[in-house]
GROMACS .gro file of N, CA and C in nm:
model
  441
    1MET      N    1 -10.786   0.762  18.734
    1MET     CA    2 -10.909   0.810  18.674
    1MET      C    3 -10.955   0.709  18.570
    2ASN      N    4 -11.085   0.694  18.555
    2ASN     CA    5 -11.143   0.601  18.460
    2ASN      C    6 -11.141   0.659  18.320
    3TYR      N    7 -11.137   0.571  18.222
    3TYR     CA    8 -11.143   0.610  18.082
    3TYR      C    9 -11.287   0.587  18.035
    4TRP      N   10 -11.351   0.691  17.986
    4TRP     CA   11 -11.488   0.682  17.937
    4TRP      C   12 -11.488   0.697  17.785
    5ARG      N   13 -11.571   0.617  17.717
    5ARG     CA   14 -11.583   0.627  17.572
    5ARG      C   15 -11.730   0.610  17.534
    6LEU      N   16 -11.762   0.652  17.413
    6LEU     CA   17 -11.898   0.638  17.364
    6LEU      C   18 -11.919   0.498  17.305
    7LYS      N   19 -12.036   0.442  17.329
    7LYS     CA   20 -12.070   0.311  17.273
    7LYS      C   21 -12.072   0.319  17.120
    8ASP      N   22 -12.133   0.425  17.065
    8ASP     CA   23 -12.144   0.441  16.920
    8ASP      C   24 -12.085   0.577  16.881
    9PRO      N   25 -11.954   0.584  16.852
    9PRO     CA   26 -11.890   0.712  16.822
    9PRO      C   27 -11.945   0.781  16.697
   10SER      N   28 -12.019   0.710  16.611
   10SER     CA   29 -12.075   0.773  16.492
   10SER      C   30 -12.188   0.871  16.527
   11LYS      N   31 -12.240   0.863  16.648
   11LYS     CA   32 -12.352   0.949  16.688
   11LYS      C   33 -12.308   1.078  16.756
   12GLY      N   34 -12.182   1.088  16.797
   12GLY     CA   35 -12.138   1.209  16.867
   12GLY      C   36 -11.990   1.204  16.900
   13HIS      N   37 -11.947   1.300  16.980
   13HIS     CA   38 -11.808   1.310  17.023
   13HIS      C   39 -11.804   1.318  17.175
   14GLU      N   40 -11.708   1.249  17.234
   14GLU     CA   41 -11.694   1.254  17.379
   14GLU      C   42 -11.677   1.398  17.425
   15SER      N   43 -11.749   1.434  17.527
   15SER     CA   44 -11.745   1.569  17.582
   15SER      C   45 -11.727   1.556  17.733
   16LEU      N   46 -11.601   1.559  17.776
   16LEU     CA   47 -11.566   1.535  17.915
   16LEU      C   48 -11.495   1.655  17.973
   17SER      N   49 -11.513   1.677  18.101
   17SER     CA   50 -11.438   1.780  18.173
   17SER      C   51 -11.421   1.731  18.317
   18SER      N   52 -11.352   1.810  18.398
   18SER     CA   53 -11.335   1.774  18.538
   18SER      C   54 -11.366   1.894  18.626
   19ASP      N   55 -11.388   1.869  18.752
   19ASP     CA   56 -11.412   1.973  18.851
   19ASP      C   57 -11.285   1.986  18.933
   20ASP      N   58 -11.218   2.100  18.922
   20ASP     CA   59 -11.090   2.120  18.990
   20ASP      C   60 -11.103   2.114  19.142
   21ASN      N   61 -11.225   2.125  19.194
   21ASN     CA   62 -11.245   2.120  19.339
   21ASN      C   63 -11.246   1.978  19.394
   22PHE      N   64 -11.252   1.879  19.305
   22PHE     CA   65 -11.261   1.740  19.350
   22PHE      C   66 -11.158   1.655  19.277
   23GLN      N   67 -11.079   1.582  19.353
   23GLN     CA   68 -10.978   1.495  19.296
   23GLN      C   69 -11.045   1.382  19.218
   24ASN      N   70 -10.990   1.349  19.104
   24ASN     CA   71 -11.038   1.240  19.019
   24ASN      C   72 -11.184   1.255  18.976
   25SER      N   73 -11.230   1.377  18.959
   25SER     CA   74 -11.369   1.396  18.915
   25SER      C   75 -11.376   1.393  18.763
   26ILE      N   76 -11.491   1.355  18.713
   26ILE     CA   77 -11.516   1.359  18.569
   26ILE      C   78 -11.660   1.403  18.547
   27ILE      N   79 -11.679   1.491  18.451
   27ILE     CA   80 -11.812   1.538  18.415
   27ILE      C   81 -11.838   1.491  18.272
   28LEU      N   82 -11.945   1.416  18.255
   28LEU     CA   83 -11.984   1.364  18.124
   28LEU      C   84 -12.093   1.455  18.068
   29HIS      N   85 -12.062   1.528  17.964
   29HIS     CA   86 -12.158   1.620  17.901
   29HIS      C   87 -12.231   1.547  17.788
   30TYR      N   88 -12.344   1.604  17.750
   30TYR     CA   89 -12.421   1.546  17.639
   30TYR      C   90 -12.334   1.546  17.514
   31PRO      N   91 -12.314   1.430  17.449
   31PRO     CA   92 -12.214   1.420  17.343
   31PRO      C   93 -12.265   1.435  17.199
   32CYS      N   94 -12.395   1.447  17.177
   32CYS     CA   95 -12.449   1.437  17.042
   32CYS      C   96 -12.507   1.569  16.991
   33SER      N   97 -12.513   1.584  16.859
   33SER     CA   98 -12.572   1.705  16.802
   33SER      C   99 -12.725   1.696  16.801
   34SER      N  100 -12.780   1.576  16.794
   34SER     CA  101 -12.925   1.557  16.801
   34SER      C  102 -12.966   1.542  16.947
   35ASN      N  103 -13.071   1.612  16.987
   35ASN     CA  104 -13.119   1.602  17.125
   35ASN      C  105 -13.205   1.479  17.149
   36ASN      N  106 -13.245   1.407  17.042
   36ASN     CA  107 -13.332   1.292  17.064
   36ASN      C  108 -13.277   1.162  17.006
   37ASP      N  109 -13.157   1.163  16.954
   37ASP     CA  110 -13.093   1.041  16.905
   37ASP      C  111 -12.947   1.047  16.944
   38CYS      N  112 -12.905   0.962  17.036
   38CYS     CA  113 -12.770   0.971  17.090
   38CYS      C  114 -12.719   0.832  17.125
   39THR      N  115 -12.615   0.825  17.202
   39THR     CA  116 -12.556   0.701  17.249
   39THR      C  117 -12.513   0.721  17.393
   40TYR      N  118 -12.456   0.619  17.455
   40TYR     CA  119 -12.418   0.631  17.595
   40TYR      C  120 -12.267   0.617  17.613
   41TYR      N  121 -12.219   0.664  17.728
   41TYR     CA  122 -12.079   0.647  17.768
   41TYR      C  123 -12.064   0.512  17.836
   42GLN      N  124 -11.944   0.454  17.824
   42GLN     CA  125 -11.917   0.329  17.895
   42GLN      C  126 -11.775   0.331  17.949
   43SER      N  127 -11.756   0.260  18.060
   43SER     CA  128 -11.626   0.251  18.124
   43SER      C  129 -11.624   0.128  18.213
   44VAL      N  130 -11.512   0.104  18.276
   44VAL     CA  131 -11.496  -0.001  18.376
   44VAL      C  132 -11.458   0.067  18.506
   45LEU      N  133 -11.532   0.036  18.613
   45LEU     CA  134 -11.501   0.093  18.745
   45LEU      C  135 -11.430  -0.012  18.828
   46LEU      N  136 -11.319   0.028  18.885
   46LEU     CA  137 -11.243  -0.059  18.974
   46LEU      C  138 -11.301  -0.051  19.114
   47PRO      N  139 -11.272  -0.145  19.202
   47PRO     CA  140 -11.324  -0.139  19.339
   47PRO      C  141 -11.290  -0.005  19.406
   48GLY      N  142 -11.388   0.047  19.478
   48GLY     CA  143 -11.373   0.175  19.546
   48GLY      C  144 -11.510   0.235  19.574
   49VAL      N  145 -11.511   0.356  19.625
   49VAL     CA  146 -11.636   0.428  19.653
   49VAL      C  147 -11.647   0.540  19.551
   50TYR      N  148 -11.761   0.548  19.485
   50TYR     CA  149 -11.785   0.648  19.382
   50TYR      C  150 -11.903   0.736  19.422
   51LYS      N  151 -11.888   0.864  19.403
   51LYS     CA  152 -11.996   0.959  19.430
   51LYS      C  153 -12.050   1.003  19.294
   52PHE      N  154 -12.182   0.995  19.279
   52PHE     CA  155 -12.246   1.035  19.154
   52PHE      C  156 -12.338   1.153  19.180
   53LYS      N  157 -12.329   1.252  19.092
   53LYS     CA  158 -12.424   1.363  19.088
   53LYS      C  159 -12.483   1.361  18.949
   54VAL      N  160 -12.615   1.356  18.940
   54VAL     CA  161 -12.680   1.351  18.810
   54VAL      C  162 -12.790   1.456  18.801
   55TRP      N  163 -12.801   1.515  18.684
   55TRP     CA  164 -12.903   1.615  18.656
   55TRP      C  165 -12.984   1.568  18.537
   56GLY      N  166 -13.116   1.584  18.541
   56GLY     CA  167 -13.199   1.555  18.426
   56GLY      C  168 -13.190   1.670  18.326
   57ALA      N  169 -13.213   1.641  18.200
   57ALA     CA  170 -13.207   1.745  18.097
   57ALA      C  171 -13.329   1.835  18.106
   58GLU      N  172 -13.313   1.959  18.064
   58GLU     CA  173 -13.424   2.054  18.069
   58GLU      C  174 -13.521   2.029  17.954
   59GLY      N  175 -13.642   2.078  17.972
   59GLY     CA  176 -13.742   2.071  17.867
   59GLY      C  177 -13.718   2.178  17.762
   60GLY      N  178 -13.790   2.167  17.651
   60GLY     CA  179 -13.778   2.267  17.545
   60GLY      C  180 -13.853   2.395  17.581
   61ASP      N  181 -13.828   2.499  17.503
   61ASP     CA  182 -13.898   2.627  17.523
   61ASP      C  183 -14.037   2.619  17.460
   62GLY      N  184 -14.136   2.676  17.529
   62GLY     CA  185 -14.273   2.674  17.481
   62GLY      C  186 -14.313   2.807  17.419
   63LEU      N  187 -14.432   2.811  17.365
   63LEU     CA  188 -14.487   2.933  17.305
   63LEU      C  189 -14.615   2.965  17.380
   64ALA      N  190 -14.623   3.083  17.441
   64ALA     CA  191 -14.742   3.124  17.516
   64ALA      C  192 -14.786   3.261  17.469
   65ASN      N  193 -14.910   3.272  17.427
   65ASN     CA  194 -14.966   3.398  17.378
   65ASN      C  195 -14.881   3.458  17.267
   66GLY      N  196 -14.830   3.372  17.179
   66GLY     CA  197 -14.753   3.418  17.064
   66GLY      C  198 -14.607   3.450  17.090
   67ALA      N  199 -14.559   3.435  17.214
   67ALA     CA  200 -14.419   3.466  17.247
   67ALA      C  201 -14.352   3.342  17.305
   68PHE      N  202 -14.226   3.320  17.267
   68PHE     CA  203 -14.154   3.206  17.322
   68PHE      C  204 -14.126   3.227  17.470
   69SER      N  205 -14.147   3.122  17.547
   69SER     CA  206 -14.125   3.126  17.691
   69SER      C  207 -13.996   3.052  17.723
   70ARG      N  208 -13.908   3.116  17.798
   70ARG     CA  209 -13.781   3.054  17.837
   70ARG      C  210 -13.791   2.998  17.979
   71GLN      N  211 -13.910   2.984  18.032
   71GLN     CA  212 -13.929   2.936  18.168
   71GLN      C  213 -13.963   2.787  18.167
   72THR      N  214 -13.872   2.708  18.115
   72THR     CA  215 -13.895   2.564  18.108
   72THR      C  216 -13.839   2.496  18.231
   73GLY      N  217 -13.884   2.373  18.254
   73GLY     CA  218 -13.829   2.294  18.364
   73GLY      C  219 -13.681   2.265  18.340
   74LYS      N  220 -13.603   2.273  18.443
   74LYS     CA  221 -13.458   2.257  18.431
   74LYS      C  222 -13.410   2.115  18.456
   75GLY      N  223 -13.496   2.022  18.485
   75GLY     CA  224 -13.454   1.884  18.509
   75GLY      C  225 -13.425   1.860  18.656
   76GLY      N  226 -13.438   1.737  18.697
   76GLY     CA  227 -13.416   1.701  18.838
   76GLY      C  228 -13.269   1.686  18.872
   77TYR      N  229 -13.242   1.665  19.000
   77TYR     CA  230 -13.105   1.649  19.051
   77TYR      C  231 -13.105   1.539  19.156
   78SER      N  232 -13.003   1.457  19.152
   78SER     CA  233 -12.989   1.353  19.252
   78SER      C  234 -12.841   1.331  19.280
   79ILE      N  235 -12.810   1.290  19.403
   79ILE     CA  236 -12.672   1.264  19.442
   79ILE      C  237 -12.670   1.136  19.524
   80GLY      N  238 -12.564   1.059  19.508
   80GLY     CA  239 -12.554   0.935  19.583
   80GLY      C  240 -12.415   0.876  19.574
   81ALA      N  241 -12.391   0.777  19.657
   81ALA     CA  242 -12.262   0.707  19.657
   81ALA      C  243 -12.287   0.561  19.621
   82TYR      N  244 -12.189   0.501  19.557
   82TYR     CA  245 -12.198   0.360  19.518
   82TYR      C  246 -12.066   0.294  19.553
   83ILE      N  247 -12.073   0.186  19.628
   83ILE     CA  248 -11.953   0.112  19.666
   83ILE      C  249 -11.934  -0.002  19.566
   84VAL      N  250 -11.819  -0.004  19.502
   84VAL     CA  251 -11.785  -0.109  19.406
   84VAL      C  252 -11.691  -0.207  19.475
   85ASN      N  253 -11.735  -0.331  19.494
   85ASN     CA  254 -11.654  -0.433  19.559
   85ASN      C  255 -11.573  -0.516  19.460
   86GLN      N  256 -11.618  -0.521  19.337
   86GLN     CA  257 -11.545  -0.591  19.232
   86GLN      C  258 -11.557  -0.508  19.105
   87THR      N  259 -11.468  -0.528  19.012
   87THR     CA  260 -11.469  -0.452  18.887
   87THR      C  261 -11.605  -0.467  18.818
   88VAL      N  262 -11.662  -0.354  18.774
   88VAL     CA  263 -11.792  -0.355  18.706
   88VAL      C  264 -11.785  -0.272  18.578
   89ASN      N  265 -11.868  -0.309  18.482
   89ASN     CA  266 -11.888  -0.226  18.364
   89ASN      C  267 -11.990  -0.119  18.402
   90ALA      N  268 -11.965   0.005  18.362
   90ALA     CA  269 -12.056   0.115  18.393
   90ALA      C  270 -12.102   0.180  18.263
   91TYR      N  271 -12.230   0.215  18.258
   91TYR     CA  272 -12.289   0.279  18.141
   91TYR      C  273 -12.362   0.404  18.188
   92VAL      N  274 -12.334   0.517  18.128
   92VAL     CA  275 -12.399   0.642  18.166
   92VAL      C  276 -12.473   0.698  18.046
   93PHE      N  277 -12.604   0.710  18.062
   93PHE     CA  278 -12.690   0.766  17.958
   93PHE      C  279 -12.720   0.911  17.996
   94VAL      N  280 -12.666   1.006  17.921
   94VAL     CA  281 -12.688   1.148  17.948
   94VAL      C  282 -12.812   1.191  17.869
   95GLY      N  283 -12.912   1.245  17.938
   95GLY     CA  284 -13.037   1.284  17.872
   95GLY      C  285 -13.021   1.408  17.786
   96GLY      N  286 -13.100   1.416  17.678
   96GLY     CA  287 -13.097   1.530  17.587
   96GLY      C  288 -13.208   1.628  17.617
   97LYS      N  289 -13.187   1.756  17.585
   97LYS     CA  290 -13.286   1.863  17.604
   97LYS      C  291 -13.406   1.837  17.514
   98GLY      N  292 -13.525   1.863  17.567
   98GLY     CA  293 -13.646   1.851  17.487
   98GLY      C  294 -13.649   1.956  17.376
   99GLU      N  295 -13.715   1.923  17.267
   99GLU     CA  296 -13.722   2.013  17.152
   99GLU      C  297 -13.812   2.133  17.184
  100ASP      N  298 -13.774   2.249  17.133
  100ASP     CA  299 -13.854   2.370  17.149
  100ASP      C  300 -13.983   2.360  17.067
  101ALA      N  301 -14.085   2.434  17.109
  101ALA     CA  302 -14.208   2.443  17.033
  101ALA      C  303 -14.178   2.511  16.899
  102THR      N  304 -14.262   2.484  16.799
  102THR     CA  305 -14.247   2.549  16.670
  102THR      C  306 -14.363   2.646  16.649
  103ASP      N  307 -14.341   2.747  16.569
  103ASP     CA  308 -14.446   2.845  16.540
  103ASP      C  309 -14.454   2.861  16.389
  104PRO      N  310 -14.555   2.813  16.323
  104PRO     CA  311 -14.671   2.745  16.380
  104PRO      C  312 -14.639   2.599  16.415
  105SER      N  313 -14.728   2.542  16.496
  105SER     CA  314 -14.711   2.403  16.538
  105SER      C  315 -14.753   2.312  16.423
  106THR      N  316 -14.653   2.256  16.353
  106THR     CA  317 -14.682   2.170  16.239
  106THR      C  318 -14.668   2.022  16.273
  107ARG      N  319 -14.613   1.993  16.391
  107ARG     CA  320 -14.593   1.855  16.435
  107ARG      C  321 -14.563   1.857  16.585
  108PRO      N  322 -14.572   1.742  16.650
  108PRO     CA  323 -14.535   1.737  16.793
  108PRO      C  324 -14.385   1.765  16.810
  109ALA      N  325 -14.349   1.830  16.920
  109ALA     CA  326 -14.208   1.850  16.953
  109ALA      C  327 -14.155   1.721  17.014
  110LYS      N  328 -14.032   1.682  16.976
  110LYS     CA  329 -13.975   1.556  17.023
  110LYS      C  330 -13.913   1.571  17.161
  111GLY      N  331 -13.934   1.469  17.243
  111GLY     CA  332 -13.871   1.465  17.374
  111GLY      C  333 -13.722   1.438  17.362
  112GLY      N  334 -13.647   1.476  17.464
  112GLY     CA  335 -13.503   1.456  17.465
  112GLY      C  336 -13.464   1.310  17.476
  113TYR      N  337 -13.342   1.278  17.433
  113TYR     CA  338 -13.288   1.142  17.436
  113TYR      C  339 -13.298   1.082  17.576
  114ASN      N  340 -13.332   0.958  17.581
  114ASN     CA  341 -13.340   0.877  17.702
  114ASN      C  342 -13.462   0.908  17.787
  115GLY      N  343 -13.577   0.916  17.722
  115GLY     CA  344 -13.701   0.920  17.798
  115GLY      C  345 -13.775   1.051  17.805
  116GLY      N  346 -13.729   1.155  17.737
  116GLY     CA  347 -13.803   1.281  17.739
  116GLY      C  348 -13.935   1.266  17.666
  117GLY      N  349 -14.041   1.322  17.721
  117GLY     CA  350 -14.174   1.307  17.663
  117GLY      C  351 -14.197   1.399  17.544
  118ASP      N  352 -14.259   1.344  17.439
  118ASP     CA  353 -14.300   1.427  17.325
  118ASP      C  354 -14.419   1.512  17.366
  119SER      N  355 -14.433   1.628  17.302
  119SER     CA  356 -14.552   1.710  17.326
  119SER      C  357 -14.651   1.683  17.214
  120PRO      N  358 -14.780   1.703  17.240
  120PRO     CA  359 -14.876   1.688  17.131
  120PRO      C  360 -14.868   1.810  17.039
  121GLN      N  361 -14.915   1.792  16.916
  121GLN     CA  362 -14.925   1.908  16.826
  121GLN      C  363 -15.037   1.995  16.878
  122ASP      N  364 -15.013   2.123  16.888
  122ASP     CA  365 -15.111   2.216  16.944
  122ASP      C  366 -15.187   2.284  16.831
  123THR      N  367 -15.319   2.290  16.841
  123THR     CA  368 -15.399   2.353  16.736
  123THR      C  369 -15.421   2.502  16.761
  124ASP      N  370 -15.389   2.551  16.880
  124ASP     CA  371 -15.401   2.694  16.911
  124ASP      C  372 -15.274   2.762  16.859
  125PRO      N  373 -15.286   2.852  16.760
  125PRO     CA  374 -15.166   2.910  16.700
  125PRO      C  375 -15.083   2.997  16.795
  126SER      N  376 -15.140   3.039  16.907
  126SER     CA  377 -15.063   3.126  16.996
  126SER      C  378 -15.003   3.052  17.115
  127ASN      N  379 -15.037   2.924  17.134
  127ASN     CA  380 -14.986   2.847  17.247
  127ASN      C  381 -14.942   2.709  17.200
  128ASN      N  382 -14.812   2.690  17.184
  128ASN     CA  383 -14.760   2.562  17.138
  128ASN      C  384 -14.677   2.498  17.247
  129ASN      N  385 -14.686   2.368  17.255
  129ASN     CA  386 -14.619   2.293  17.361
  129ASN      C  387 -14.473   2.266  17.331
  130ASP      N  388 -14.397   2.249  17.437
  130ASP     CA  389 -14.257   2.208  17.426
  130ASP      C  390 -14.244   2.067  17.479
  131ALA      N  391 -14.133   2.002  17.446
  131ALA     CA  392 -14.113   1.862  17.486
  131ALA      C  393 -14.029   1.853  17.612
  132GLY      N  394 -14.040   1.738  17.681
  132GLY     CA  395 -13.966   1.715  17.804
  132GLY      C  396 -13.823   1.670  17.779
  133GLY      N  397 -13.738   1.695  17.878
  133GLY     CA  398 -13.598   1.653  17.870
  133GLY      C  399 -13.580   1.508  17.907
  134GLY      N  400 -13.469   1.450  17.864
  134GLY     CA  401 -13.436   1.311  17.894
  134GLY      C  402 -13.397   1.291  18.039
  135VAL      N  403 -13.394   1.167  18.083
  135VAL     CA  404 -13.370   1.135  18.223
  135VAL      C  405 -13.247   1.047  18.241
  136VAL      N  406 -13.203   1.036  18.363
  136VAL     CA  407 -13.096   0.944  18.401
  136VAL      C  408 -13.155   0.846  18.501
  137VAL      N  409 -13.146   0.716  18.472
  137VAL     CA  410 -13.202   0.614  18.560
  137VAL      C  411 -13.094   0.512  18.594
  138PRO      N  412 -13.059   0.496  18.723
  138PRO     CA  413 -12.958   0.396  18.758
  138PRO      C  414 -13.017   0.256  18.766
  139LEU      N  415 -12.952   0.161  18.700
  139LEU     CA  416 -12.985   0.019  18.710
  139LEU      C  417 -12.856  -0.052  18.746
  140ILE      N  418 -12.853  -0.117  18.860
  140ILE     CA  419 -12.727  -0.170  18.913
  140ILE      C  420 -12.740  -0.319  18.940
  141SER      N  421 -12.638  -0.396  18.901
  141SER     CA  422 -12.629  -0.537  18.937
  141SER      C  423 -12.487  -0.564  18.984
  142GLU      N  424 -12.455  -0.688  19.019
  142GLU     CA  425 -12.323  -0.718  19.072
  142GLU      C  426 -12.213  -0.700  18.969
  143SER      N  427 -12.242  -0.722  18.842
  143SER     CA  428 -12.135  -0.714  18.742
  143SER      C  429 -12.149  -0.597  18.647
  144GLU      N  430 -12.264  -0.530  18.647
  144GLU     CA  431 -12.282  -0.417  18.558
  144GLU      C  432 -12.360  -0.308  18.628
  145MET      N  433 -12.336  -0.184  18.586
  145MET     CA  434 -12.404  -0.070  18.645
  145MET      C  435 -12.443   0.025  18.533
  146MET      N  436 -12.571   0.063  18.530
  146MET     CA  437 -12.618   0.159  18.431
  146MET      C  438 -12.669   0.281  18.505
  147ILE      N  439 -12.630   0.400  18.457
  147ILE     CA  440 -12.672   0.523  18.522
  147ILE      C  441 -12.745   0.609  18.422
   0.00000   0.00000   0.00000
């Protein structure tokens, strides 16, 4: 099994688990207390075949007609395999949940870490926007892999 660590441990704590249904599985959970300022996991992958399942972070809760709405987007899902022919450095950026709307809306809600979109400040006191969740984007080269 690979050893995963945070690039900047001052921003959070490693949050790892495994899936008992799959041998040598590892689940990398969001490691930071802030949803919009975090760091990434890093490891070294040895030659082999790796299966990746990634989920985008959910958006924040919105305010509609004066009541908070819990019907936010849950983030996308993707699955794929990657064949490693030589040892590579791997970086996994786990997206953060978008910030919930505020009541009253005094400022824009911040998007989640790693690309979540900010919402505009809403001037309608009964309908305030929520922010988008962060994303996972794979960037792969022969010697390094970013997820």
